[in-house]
Coordinates of C-alpha atoms and ligand atoms in Angstrom, one line a residue:
M24 CA 104.6 -12.2 -31.5
R25 CA 106.6 -14.4 -33.7
K26 CA 106.7 -18.4 -34.5
R27 CA 109.6 -20.3 -34.3
V28 CA 108.9 -23.3 -35.6
S29 CA 112.5 -24.8 -36.2
L30 CA 113.1 -28.0 -38.9
T31 CA 116.4 -29.6 -38.4
R32 CA 116.6 -31.2 -42.7
S33 CA 120.0 -33.7 -43.1
A34 CA 122.6 -32.4 -45.1
A35 CA 121.5 -31.5 -48.7
T36 CA 122.4 -33.4 -51.4
G37 CA 125.4 -33.5 -53.8
T38 CA 122.9 -31.7 -56.6
L39 CA 120.8 -29.2 -54.9
V40 CA 124.1 -28.1 -53.3
L41 CA 125.5 -27.8 -56.8
A42 CA 122.3 -25.7 -58.3
L43 CA 122.4 -23.6 -54.9
C44 CA 125.7 -22.0 -55.9
L45 CA 124.8 -21.5 -59.8
F46 CA 121.5 -19.4 -57.8
A47 CA 120.6 -16.9 -58.8
T48 CA 118.2 -14.3 -57.7
I49 CA 114.9 -14.2 -60.1
S50 CA 111.6 -11.7 -60.6
L51 CA 108.8 -12.6 -61.7
A52 CA 110.2 -10.1 -64.7
Q53 CA 113.3 -12.4 -65.0
V54 CA 112.4 -15.5 -65.1
P55 CA 112.9 -17.3 -68.1
K56 CA 111.1 -19.9 -70.2
P57 CA 113.0 -22.7 -67.5
A58 CA 116.1 -24.1 -68.8
A59 CA 115.8 -27.7 -70.5
N60 CA 117.2 -28.8 -68.0
V61 CA 114.4 -27.5 -64.6
G62 CA 113.8 -30.8 -62.8
Q63 CA 117.3 -31.6 -62.6
G64 CA 118.2 -30.5 -59.3
N65 CA 117.7 -33.8 -57.9
S66 CA 120.2 -36.8 -60.4
A67 CA 119.3 -40.2 -59.9
S68 CA 121.8 -41.3 -57.7
G69 CA 121.0 -38.9 -55.2
R70 CA 119.4 -40.3 -51.6
D71 CA 117.8 -37.4 -49.6
W72 CA 115.7 -36.0 -53.8
W73 CA 112.4 -36.7 -52.4
K74 CA 113.2 -34.1 -49.2
N75 CA 112.6 -30.9 -51.6
A76 CA 110.1 -32.3 -53.7
V77 CA 108.0 -31.7 -56.8
I78 CA 105.2 -35.0 -57.0
Y79 CA 102.7 -35.3 -59.9
E80 CA 100.8 -37.1 -59.3
V81 CA 99.5 -38.1 -63.0
Y82 CA 95.9 -40.4 -63.3
P83 CA 96.9 -42.4 -66.1
R84 CA 93.0 -42.5 -67.8
S85 CA 92.9 -38.3 -67.6
F86 CA 96.1 -37.6 -69.0
Q87 CA 97.4 -37.9 -72.8
D88 CA 95.5 -41.4 -74.5
T89 CA 97.3 -41.9 -77.5
N90 CA 95.2 -44.7 -79.8
G91 CA 92.5 -43.0 -79.7
D92 CA 90.3 -44.3 -77.7
G93 CA 89.3 -41.6 -75.5
I94 CA 91.7 -43.6 -72.4
G95 CA 95.0 -41.8 -71.7
D96 CA 97.6 -44.6 -71.8
L97 CA 101.3 -45.4 -71.0
N98 CA 102.0 -44.1 -74.8
G99 CA 100.4 -40.8 -73.6
I100 CA 102.6 -40.1 -70.5
I101 CA 105.3 -40.9 -72.1
S102 CA 104.6 -38.5 -75.2
R103 CA 104.5 -35.8 -72.0
L104 CA 107.3 -35.9 -70.0
D105 CA 109.4 -32.5 -71.4
Y106 CA 106.7 -30.8 -70.2
L107 CA 106.2 -32.2 -66.8
Q108 CA 110.4 -31.9 -67.2
S109 CA 109.9 -28.0 -68.0
L110 CA 107.0 -27.7 -65.1
G111 CA 110.0 -29.1 -62.6
V112 CA 108.3 -32.0 -60.8
D113 CA 111.1 -34.8 -60.0
A114 CA 108.8 -37.4 -59.9
I115 CA 105.5 -38.5 -61.0
W116 CA 103.1 -40.4 -59.1
L117 CA 100.4 -43.0 -61.2
T118 CA 97.3 -43.8 -59.6
P119 CA 96.4 -47.3 -60.7
I120 CA 97.4 -48.4 -63.4
Y121 CA 97.3 -52.4 -63.4
P122 CA 93.9 -54.6 -65.2
S123 CA 90.5 -54.2 -63.5
P124 CA 87.0 -54.2 -63.4
N125 CA 87.3 -50.1 -62.8
Y126 CA 84.7 -50.8 -60.5
D127 CA 87.0 -48.4 -58.9
F128 CA 89.3 -47.4 -61.7
G129 CA 92.0 -48.6 -60.9
Y130 CA 91.6 -49.0 -57.0
D131 CA 90.1 -52.6 -57.0
V132 CA 93.2 -54.7 -59.6
S133 CA 92.7 -57.6 -60.4
D134 CA 96.6 -58.7 -61.4
Y135 CA 99.6 -56.3 -59.9
L136 CA 102.0 -58.0 -61.8
N137 CA 100.6 -56.4 -65.1
V138 CA 99.2 -53.5 -66.9
N139 CA 95.3 -52.4 -67.8
P140 CA 95.7 -53.7 -71.5
E141 CA 93.7 -50.3 -71.4
Y142 CA 96.9 -47.7 -70.7
G143 CA 99.3 -50.1 -72.1
T144 CA 101.7 -53.1 -71.7
L145 CA 105.2 -53.8 -68.9
A146 CA 106.5 -52.8 -72.9
D147 CA 105.4 -49.4 -72.5
F148 CA 105.8 -49.7 -68.7
D149 CA 109.9 -50.2 -68.8
R150 CA 109.7 -47.5 -71.4
L151 CA 108.6 -45.0 -69.1
M152 CA 109.9 -45.5 -66.7
S153 CA 113.7 -45.4 -68.9
E154 CA 112.3 -42.4 -70.7
A155 CA 111.6 -40.7 -67.5
N156 CA 114.8 -41.3 -66.4
K157 CA 116.1 -40.3 -69.2
R158 CA 115.2 -36.2 -67.9
H159 CA 115.5 -37.2 -64.2
I160 CA 111.8 -37.8 -63.5
R161 CA 110.9 -41.0 -61.4
V162 CA 108.1 -43.0 -61.2
I163 CA 105.5 -43.5 -57.8
M164 CA 103.4 -46.8 -58.2
D165 CA 100.4 -46.6 -56.1
M166 CA 99.7 -50.0 -54.3
V167 CA 97.2 -50.9 -53.5
M168 CA 96.9 -54.0 -50.6
N169 CA 94.5 -53.1 -48.2
H170 CA 91.9 -55.4 -50.8
T171 CA 91.4 -56.0 -54.5
S172 CA 88.7 -56.3 -56.8
S173 CA 86.4 -58.7 -56.1
E174 CA 87.9 -60.3 -58.9
H175 CA 91.5 -60.7 -58.5
P176 CA 91.9 -64.9 -58.7
W177 CA 92.7 -64.8 -55.7
F178 CA 89.1 -63.0 -54.2
I179 CA 87.5 -65.2 -57.3
A180 CA 89.4 -68.5 -54.8
S181 CA 88.7 -67.8 -52.1
R182 CA 84.7 -67.8 -52.2
T183 CA 84.7 -71.2 -53.4
S184 CA 84.8 -73.5 -50.7
R185 CA 86.1 -73.1 -46.4
D186 CA 88.7 -75.0 -47.2
N187 CA 90.5 -73.2 -49.8
P188 CA 94.1 -71.9 -50.2
Y189 CA 92.2 -68.7 -50.5
R190 CA 90.2 -68.7 -47.8
N191 CA 92.0 -67.3 -45.1
W192 CA 93.4 -64.2 -47.6
Y193 CA 90.3 -62.2 -46.5
V194 CA 87.4 -61.0 -43.4
W195 CA 85.7 -63.9 -43.2
R196 CA 82.9 -64.4 -40.7
D197 CA 80.2 -65.6 -38.8
G198 CA 76.7 -63.6 -39.8
K199 CA 74.4 -63.8 -36.1
G200 CA 71.5 -65.6 -36.3
V201 CA 72.7 -67.1 -38.9
T202 CA 70.1 -70.9 -40.0
A203 CA 69.9 -73.1 -42.5
T204 CA 67.4 -70.3 -44.3
D205 CA 68.3 -67.6 -43.2
K206 CA 70.9 -64.9 -43.6
G207 CA 70.9 -63.6 -40.3
R208 CA 72.8 -60.4 -39.4
P209 CA 75.9 -59.2 -40.0
P210 CA 79.0 -60.2 -38.1
N211 CA 79.2 -56.5 -36.4
N212 CA 78.2 -52.8 -36.8
W213 CA 81.3 -52.1 -38.9
G214 CA 79.8 -49.7 -42.1
G215 CA 79.5 -45.9 -43.1
F216 CA 76.5 -44.6 -45.5
G217 CA 74.2 -45.9 -44.1
R218 CA 75.5 -49.5 -45.9
S219 CA 77.0 -52.1 -43.8
A220 CA 81.0 -52.4 -44.5
W221 CA 80.1 -56.9 -44.5
E222 CA 78.0 -59.1 -47.7
W223 CA 76.2 -61.6 -47.5
D224 CA 77.9 -65.3 -49.6
E225 CA 75.0 -67.3 -50.4
K226 CA 77.4 -70.6 -51.7
T227 CA 79.3 -70.3 -48.3
R228 CA 77.1 -69.2 -46.5
Q229 CA 79.6 -67.0 -44.5
Y230 CA 80.1 -62.6 -44.2
F231 CA 83.3 -61.2 -46.6
Y232 CA 84.3 -57.6 -45.1
H233 CA 85.2 -54.6 -47.4
R234 CA 86.1 -50.8 -46.3
Y235 CA 84.6 -49.9 -50.0
S236 CA 82.8 -51.1 -51.6
V237 CA 81.0 -55.0 -52.5
Q238 CA 84.0 -55.0 -55.3
Q239 CA 86.8 -54.4 -52.5
P240 CA 87.2 -57.2 -50.6
D241 CA 89.2 -56.5 -47.9
L242 CA 92.5 -58.5 -47.6
N243 CA 93.3 -60.0 -44.3
W244 CA 96.6 -59.3 -42.9
N245 CA 97.1 -61.5 -40.2
N246 CA 98.2 -63.6 -42.9
P247 CA 101.9 -64.2 -43.5
A248 CA 101.1 -65.5 -47.1
V249 CA 98.9 -61.7 -48.3
K250 CA 102.1 -60.0 -46.9
Q251 CA 104.6 -61.9 -48.7
A252 CA 103.0 -61.9 -52.0
F253 CA 102.8 -58.0 -51.8
K254 CA 106.3 -58.5 -50.4
N255 CA 106.7 -60.3 -54.5
I256 CA 104.5 -57.8 -56.2
L257 CA 106.8 -54.7 -55.0
G258 CA 109.2 -56.4 -56.2
F259 CA 108.1 -56.8 -59.5
W260 CA 108.3 -53.1 -59.7
L261 CA 111.1 -51.9 -57.5
K262 CA 112.6 -54.0 -60.7
R263 CA 111.8 -52.0 -63.6
G264 CA 112.8 -49.1 -61.3
V265 CA 109.8 -47.3 -59.7
A266 CA 111.5 -45.8 -57.3
G267 CA 108.6 -45.9 -54.5
Y268 CA 105.2 -46.0 -53.8
R269 CA 101.9 -44.3 -52.6
F270 CA 100.1 -46.4 -50.3
D271 CA 96.9 -46.6 -50.4
A272 CA 94.4 -46.6 -48.0
I273 CA 96.8 -47.3 -45.0
G274 CA 95.2 -46.7 -42.1
D275 CA 93.4 -50.0 -42.7
L276 CA 95.0 -52.6 -43.3
F277 CA 93.6 -54.1 -40.3
E278 CA 90.6 -55.1 -38.2
D279 CA 90.5 -55.2 -34.2
P280 CA 90.1 -59.5 -33.8
S281 CA 87.6 -58.8 -31.3
F282 CA 85.3 -57.9 -34.3
Q283 CA 83.2 -56.2 -31.6
D284 CA 80.8 -52.5 -33.1
E285 CA 82.1 -50.1 -33.2
A286 CA 80.9 -46.7 -30.6
L287 CA 78.6 -43.9 -32.3
A288 CA 80.4 -40.7 -33.0
K289 CA 79.8 -38.0 -30.8
D290 CA 80.2 -34.5 -31.2
K291 CA 81.7 -32.2 -28.5
D292 CA 78.3 -32.0 -27.1
G293 CA 78.0 -35.5 -26.9
K294 CA 75.3 -35.3 -29.5
P295 CA 75.8 -38.4 -32.1
I296 CA 77.4 -37.4 -35.5
V297 CA 75.2 -38.3 -38.1
D298 CA 76.2 -37.7 -42.1
A299 CA 75.4 -36.7 -45.4
R300 CA 72.8 -38.3 -45.0
G301 CA 70.5 -38.2 -41.4
N302 CA 73.3 -42.1 -41.3
P303 CA 74.8 -42.4 -37.7
V304 CA 79.0 -41.7 -37.7
L305 CA 80.5 -45.0 -35.6
E306 CA 83.6 -44.0 -34.3
R307 CA 87.2 -45.9 -36.3
T308 CA 88.5 -47.0 -33.3
K309 CA 88.6 -50.9 -34.5
R310 CA 89.5 -51.5 -38.7
F311 CA 92.1 -47.6 -38.4
D312 CA 95.4 -48.1 -37.8
L313 CA 95.6 -50.4 -35.7
P314 CA 99.1 -50.1 -34.0
A315 CA 99.5 -54.3 -36.7
S316 CA 98.9 -52.1 -39.8
H317 CA 102.4 -49.5 -38.0
A318 CA 104.9 -53.1 -38.0
V319 CA 104.5 -54.3 -41.9
M320 CA 104.9 -50.9 -43.2
G321 CA 107.8 -50.5 -40.9
E322 CA 108.6 -53.9 -42.1
I323 CA 107.4 -52.3 -45.5
H324 CA 109.9 -49.9 -45.0
A325 CA 113.1 -51.9 -44.9
Y326 CA 112.3 -54.1 -47.5
V327 CA 111.8 -51.3 -50.0
H328 CA 115.0 -49.3 -48.8
G329 CA 117.1 -52.5 -48.7
F330 CA 115.8 -52.9 -52.1
D331 CA 118.7 -53.2 -54.4
N332 CA 118.3 -52.0 -58.0
A333 CA 121.9 -50.3 -59.6
A334 CA 119.9 -49.6 -63.3
F335 CA 117.9 -47.2 -60.8
P336 CA 119.7 -46.3 -58.0
G337 CA 118.5 -43.1 -55.1
S338 CA 116.9 -43.5 -52.5
R339 CA 113.1 -44.5 -52.4
L340 CA 110.2 -43.3 -51.3
L341 CA 107.2 -44.7 -49.3
I342 CA 104.2 -42.5 -48.9
G343 CA 101.5 -43.3 -47.3
E344 CA 97.8 -42.4 -47.8
T345 CA 97.5 -42.3 -44.6
L346 CA 94.0 -39.5 -43.8
T347 CA 94.4 -39.0 -40.3
R348 CA 92.0 -36.8 -38.4
S349 CA 95.6 -34.8 -37.3
V350 CA 98.6 -33.7 -37.4
D351 CA 99.9 -35.8 -34.3
E352 CA 98.2 -39.3 -35.0
L353 CA 99.6 -38.3 -38.4
A354 CA 102.7 -38.0 -37.1
K355 CA 103.1 -41.8 -35.6
W356 CA 103.3 -43.2 -39.5
Y357 CA 107.1 -41.6 -40.1
G358 CA 108.0 -44.4 -37.1
T359 CA 110.5 -44.6 -34.6
P360 CA 114.0 -44.2 -35.6
T361 CA 114.0 -48.1 -35.3
Q362 CA 111.2 -48.8 -37.1
P363 CA 110.6 -45.7 -40.1
E364 CA 107.7 -46.8 -41.3
F365 CA 106.1 -43.9 -44.5
D366 CA 109.1 -41.4 -45.4
L367 CA 106.3 -39.1 -46.5
P368 CA 103.1 -39.7 -45.5
M369 CA 100.1 -37.2 -46.4
N370 CA 99.5 -34.3 -44.4
T371 CA 95.8 -33.1 -45.6
Q372 CA 95.6 -30.8 -42.9
V373 CA 96.9 -27.9 -44.9
G374 CA 95.2 -28.4 -47.7
F375 CA 92.3 -29.8 -46.9
I376 CA 90.9 -26.1 -44.4
N377 CA 89.2 -25.3 -47.8
K378 CA 88.6 -22.2 -46.9
L379 CA 91.8 -19.2 -47.3
D380 CA 91.1 -18.2 -43.1
V381 CA 94.4 -17.1 -42.1
S382 CA 95.1 -18.4 -38.7
T383 CA 93.4 -21.4 -39.3
F384 CA 96.8 -21.9 -42.4
R385 CA 99.1 -20.0 -39.5
K386 CA 98.7 -22.9 -37.4
R387 CA 97.7 -25.5 -39.3
L388 CA 101.4 -24.7 -41.1
L389 CA 102.8 -24.3 -37.9
D390 CA 101.9 -28.4 -36.1
A391 CA 103.3 -29.4 -40.0
E392 CA 105.9 -28.2 -39.4
S393 CA 106.7 -28.4 -35.3
A394 CA 104.8 -31.7 -34.6
I395 CA 106.8 -34.7 -37.2
G396 CA 110.8 -33.5 -35.3
N397 CA 113.0 -33.6 -37.9
H398 CA 111.1 -35.5 -40.6
V399 CA 109.8 -33.7 -43.6
P400 CA 106.1 -32.8 -44.4
L401 CA 103.9 -33.5 -47.0
L402 CA 101.7 -31.3 -47.9
V403 CA 98.9 -32.2 -49.6
F404 CA 96.6 -29.4 -51.4
D405 CA 94.6 -31.4 -54.1
N406 CA 94.7 -34.7 -56.3
H407 CA 91.4 -36.9 -57.8
D408 CA 88.7 -37.3 -54.7
R409 CA 87.7 -34.9 -53.9
P410 CA 86.9 -30.8 -55.6
R411 CA 89.8 -29.4 -56.4
L412 CA 91.6 -26.5 -55.8
D413 CA 88.8 -23.7 -57.6
R414 CA 87.1 -25.2 -54.7
Y415 CA 88.7 -22.2 -52.1
G416 CA 87.6 -20.0 -55.6
D417 CA 85.8 -16.7 -55.8
G418 CA 84.1 -17.1 -59.0
V419 CA 86.3 -13.6 -59.2
H420 CA 90.2 -13.7 -58.6
D421 CA 89.5 -17.6 -59.0
V422 CA 93.1 -17.3 -60.2
A423 CA 94.5 -14.6 -57.6
I424 CA 93.9 -17.5 -55.0
Q425 CA 95.0 -20.6 -57.2
R426 CA 98.5 -18.2 -57.3
A427 CA 97.7 -17.0 -53.7
L428 CA 97.2 -21.3 -52.7
A429 CA 100.4 -22.4 -54.7
T430 CA 102.5 -19.7 -53.0
V431 CA 101.5 -21.4 -49.3
L432 CA 102.7 -25.2 -51.7
F433 CA 105.1 -24.7 -52.8
A434 CA 107.4 -22.0 -50.2
S435 CA 106.5 -23.5 -47.9
G436 CA 109.0 -26.5 -47.6
G437 CA 109.9 -30.0 -47.7
A438 CA 108.0 -32.0 -50.5
T439 CA 105.3 -31.2 -51.9
L440 CA 103.0 -33.0 -54.3
M441 CA 100.3 -31.9 -56.9
Y442 CA 97.2 -33.0 -58.4
Y443 CA 97.4 -33.1 -63.4
G444 CA 96.2 -29.3 -63.8
D445 CA 96.3 -27.5 -61.2
E446 CA 98.6 -26.0 -62.5
I447 CA 96.6 -23.8 -65.1
G448 CA 93.4 -24.0 -62.8
M449 CA 91.5 -26.7 -64.6
K450 CA 88.0 -26.9 -62.9
T451 CA 85.6 -29.5 -61.3
T452 CA 82.8 -29.8 -64.0
P453 CA 80.5 -32.8 -62.3
P454 CA 77.9 -34.5 -64.4
T455 CA 75.2 -33.3 -63.8
R456 CA 73.2 -36.2 -65.2
R457 CA 73.0 -39.4 -62.6
E458 CA 73.5 -41.3 -66.2
D459 CA 76.5 -39.4 -67.1
V460 CA 78.3 -40.5 -63.8
K461 CA 81.6 -42.5 -64.5
D462 CA 82.3 -43.0 -60.5
R463 CA 81.2 -45.6 -60.2
M464 CA 82.4 -46.0 -56.0
G465 CA 82.1 -42.2 -55.6
G466 CA 79.8 -41.6 -57.1
V467 CA 75.5 -43.6 -58.3
A468 CA 75.6 -45.1 -55.3
N469 CA 75.5 -41.7 -53.8
W470 CA 73.9 -39.6 -55.9
P471 CA 72.2 -37.3 -56.1
A472 CA 73.7 -36.1 -52.2
I473 CA 77.0 -36.7 -54.0
R474 CA 78.5 -36.4 -57.7
G475 CA 80.9 -38.3 -56.7
R476 CA 84.9 -38.1 -58.5
D477 CA 84.3 -37.4 -62.4
G478 CA 85.2 -33.5 -62.4
E479 CA 88.2 -33.7 -60.6
R480 CA 89.0 -36.9 -62.6
T481 CA 88.1 -34.6 -66.6
P482 CA 91.3 -34.4 -69.1
M483 CA 94.2 -32.1 -69.0
Q484 CA 93.9 -29.3 -70.8
W485 CA 96.3 -29.1 -73.6
D486 CA 94.8 -27.1 -76.2
S487 CA 91.9 -25.3 -77.1
S488 CA 90.5 -28.0 -79.6
S489 CA 87.4 -29.4 -79.4
N490 CA 89.6 -32.7 -76.7
A491 CA 91.9 -30.1 -75.5
G492 CA 94.3 -31.6 -77.7
F493 CA 93.7 -35.1 -74.8
T494 CA 92.5 -37.7 -78.0
T495 CA 91.4 -37.2 -81.1
G496 CA 88.7 -40.0 -80.4
S497 CA 85.5 -39.6 -78.1
P498 CA 86.8 -38.7 -74.4
W499 CA 86.3 -41.2 -72.4
L500 CA 84.9 -38.3 -69.9
P501 CA 83.7 -34.9 -71.9
V502 CA 86.3 -32.0 -71.0
P503 CA 85.4 -29.8 -69.6
P504 CA 83.6 -26.2 -71.2
S505 CA 86.0 -23.6 -69.6
A506 CA 89.3 -25.7 -72.5
S507 CA 89.1 -22.9 -74.6
E508 CA 90.8 -20.7 -72.2
I509 CA 92.5 -23.0 -69.4
N510 CA 94.4 -25.0 -71.7
V511 CA 98.5 -26.0 -71.5
K512 CA 99.6 -23.9 -74.7
T513 CA 97.7 -20.3 -74.5
E514 CA 99.1 -20.7 -71.0
E515 CA 102.3 -21.3 -71.8
H516 CA 102.7 -18.0 -74.7
D517 CA 101.0 -16.3 -71.5
P518 CA 103.8 -14.4 -68.9
D519 CA 100.9 -14.2 -67.0
S520 CA 99.8 -17.1 -66.6
L521 CA 98.6 -19.4 -63.1
L522 CA 100.9 -22.2 -65.4
A523 CA 103.5 -19.5 -65.5
W524 CA 103.4 -18.8 -61.8
Y525 CA 103.1 -22.9 -61.9
R526 CA 106.9 -22.7 -63.5
S527 CA 107.8 -19.8 -61.3
L528 CA 107.7 -21.0 -57.9
I529 CA 108.6 -24.7 -58.5
K530 CA 112.0 -22.8 -59.9
L531 CA 112.4 -21.7 -56.8
K532 CA 111.0 -24.2 -54.6
K533 CA 114.4 -25.9 -56.0
S534 CA 117.0 -23.5 -56.2
N535 CA 117.0 -21.1 -53.5
P536 CA 118.6 -22.1 -50.4
A537 CA 115.9 -21.2 -47.8
L538 CA 113.3 -22.3 -49.6
A539 CA 114.5 -25.5 -50.0
L540 CA 116.5 -26.2 -47.0
G541 CA 115.3 -23.6 -44.2
S542 CA 112.8 -23.2 -41.6
S543 CA 109.5 -21.7 -41.3
V544 CA 109.0 -18.2 -39.0
M545 CA 105.9 -17.0 -39.0
L546 CA 105.7 -13.2 -38.9
D547 CA 102.9 -10.7 -38.6
T548 CA 100.9 -13.5 -36.7
S549 CA 97.8 -11.4 -35.3
N550 CA 97.3 -10.4 -39.1
N551 CA 94.0 -12.3 -39.7
N552 CA 94.1 -11.7 -43.4
V553 CA 97.9 -11.7 -44.6
L554 CA 99.9 -15.0 -44.1
S555 CA 103.4 -13.8 -43.7
W556 CA 105.5 -15.9 -43.6
S557 CA 109.9 -15.7 -44.0
R558 CA 112.0 -18.8 -44.1
Q559 CA 116.1 -19.3 -42.8
T560 CA 118.8 -21.3 -43.3
P561 CA 121.5 -21.0 -41.8
G562 CA 124.8 -19.0 -44.7
A563 CA 121.7 -18.2 -47.0
Q564 CA 120.0 -15.5 -47.1
T565 CA 116.0 -14.6 -45.6
V566 CA 113.1 -15.2 -47.9
V567 CA 110.0 -14.1 -46.7
V568 CA 106.8 -15.0 -47.9
S569 CA 103.0 -12.1 -47.9
V570 CA 99.7 -14.1 -49.7
N571 CA 97.3 -11.2 -49.7
F572 CA 94.4 -14.1 -48.3
T573 CA 91.6 -11.3 -49.4
S574 CA 89.9 -9.4 -51.7
A575 CA 90.6 -6.6 -50.8
P576 CA 94.8 -4.2 -50.8
Q577 CA 95.9 -4.6 -47.7
T578 CA 99.7 -3.7 -46.5
V579 CA 102.6 -5.2 -44.2
N580 CA 104.9 -4.5 -42.2
L581 CA 106.9 -7.2 -41.1
R582 CA 110.7 -4.7 -40.9
D583 CA 110.1 -4.6 -36.9
E584 CA 110.3 -8.7 -36.6
V585 CA 112.8 -9.3 -40.1
G586 CA 115.7 -7.1 -37.4
P587 CA 118.5 -4.2 -38.6
R588 CA 119.3 -6.1 -42.1
A589 CA 115.7 -5.3 -43.4
G590 CA 115.9 -2.6 -44.6
S591 CA 115.8 -3.8 -48.0
V592 CA 114.0 -6.6 -49.8
R593 CA 115.1 -8.0 -52.9
T594 CA 112.2 -8.8 -55.2
L595 CA 112.1 -12.4 -55.8
L596 CA 108.8 -13.3 -57.5
K597 CA 106.3 -11.1 -57.8
S598 CA 102.2 -11.5 -58.2
P599 CA 100.9 -10.2 -61.9
G600 CA 100.7 -5.9 -61.3
G601 CA 102.0 -6.0 -57.6
S602 CA 104.5 -3.8 -56.8
D603 CA 108.7 -4.8 -55.8
P604 CA 109.3 -2.8 -52.1
A605 CA 112.4 -1.0 -50.8
S606 CA 112.1 -2.0 -48.1
L607 CA 110.1 -4.2 -45.9
D608 CA 108.2 -2.0 -43.9
R609 CA 105.7 -1.6 -46.3
I610 CA 104.8 -5.0 -48.5
E611 CA 101.3 -3.8 -50.8
L612 CA 99.5 -6.7 -52.1
G613 CA 96.6 -6.8 -54.5
P614 CA 93.2 -8.7 -54.2
F615 CA 94.8 -12.3 -52.9
G616 CA 98.1 -10.7 -54.2
V617 CA 101.5 -12.6 -53.4
F618 CA 104.7 -11.4 -52.4
I619 CA 108.3 -13.4 -53.0
G620 CA 111.8 -11.0 -51.6
E621 CA 114.7 -11.9 -50.1
I622 CA 116.9 -10.5 -47.5
P623 CA 119.8 -8.7 -49.5
Ligands
LIG5 C1 91.8 -44.0 -51.6 C2 91.8 -43.6 -53.8 O1 92.2 -42.8 -53.6 C3 90.4 -43.4 -53.9 O2 90.2 -43.6 -55.3 C4 89.9 -45.3 -53.5 O3 88.2 -45.1 -54.1 C5 90.3 -45.4 -52.4 N1 91.5 -45.2 -51.4 C6 89.0 -46.9 -51.7 O4 90.7 -47.9 -52.9
LIG6 CA1 94.4 -44.6 -75.0

């Protein structure tokens, strides 16, 4: 049985066409050390540069320290741009670098128009922009519009009195049963993790709403002044040359003006759902994905895409942290032809299956393409909020498993987002003692049920020295012991390393027409051990990909499905030690082995 997904990409960029003309067959053995210009497949003015882009998430605090305070900084990112260029990334997304009291490490912004002094200055930022631009790497900023820090001057003013001009910038409501001496109860049952999302403010005797921590009060997006303020903020950084934004927690922007209670969430048998700590889980129909959020994103899309900056030409990119429960909900975030919203809302449906289950991957990959019409998917497997890719590991074949996952990520078409350290196989290393937790927002409050997000935010492992080349000081989070073996320097000298695999895969993604622009056809769909698909585009050779999802050797025959031309196949990339099949009749795969080939 053969399932086709039709993906009509708009025309390739001029530079991609150039890259394709230069296209040469690559096999792992033949992959040369990446040339210095890898990643230049997209010129600075390429309109559609992001449609086949590799976007690399940098967690600035943990990437590279240069002044010895143990905290990564902008100068550190600048010093590693050559590395990023050699990896072949098109853009870096910086998680928030704005001044912040760091209750949520930058997701609690206290000034949107500056750089956190821990990370550097605006002058450093401008230098980062120009150095990245020289290397054809675009910079995407994080934009936190749902909430500010409780220390932002807007909120400080807002809570001074009920008639302060900033009062209406946040979501203030009367409580229930409040008297002169009693704070009563919150306005409704909204909350999570067994706590209310409303905080009593004694001075003005009202409650304010905070979807996240008390230190992150929600802005009131029904107030037009809030929208205007964010347009100014977006323009401030666009003027400095940023290529776009990743919008944080976008589904949370608006609250239902009725402020009615949420119903209890129920499972398919009608039983109330409880969280890990036994607290009831609520529906989120009154405070998530409301139509008004879509309208605002439509307006922001037009504003950002219409922003003229001749010094940094090329189309802008809006990425959405959409966190939808289904791909159909995700599809809505692309907007309509007359009112586009996000260019790339994040698809987490595939990457966060969290189990190597072939049929689920096959279905979700199909859905990822077919449910979004002609739009481009953005697959996301990993980020600073969830355990790293080692969550898929079995403790024995972890590197091979990460090779397999990277193949699904980069050889499925569309845009891809990767997280710093994935390319070397960094391990999630959470703190073991409560007193060591730095992630107050995600950790301490819920300890030990949840150990926070420190484990996936540890310093980048550059070499095998004591602090992994991250800092000469004392790192803000400990460097995992695994850094002695898992690090860039060691892996750079090993042609069979995970880093070498990422480089080869990214290079292939950027240069092979079928991978870059084609559509996917799932193959061998009754096979529950091996995920196979082809990539096809008119005028280019078909590419087949097979990924063994098991620890046992597997053999697949794709010949009947791919058709009469499939008599022979040429290896483009294969796992270390893998064989080169002469035809599609017999592709042999070792444990979690991968084969990518081209039909001549
Ligand atoms: C999503 C971010 O990725 C996460 O780190 C943060 O805590 C929340 N949004 C709140 O801003
Ligand atoms: Ca520093």
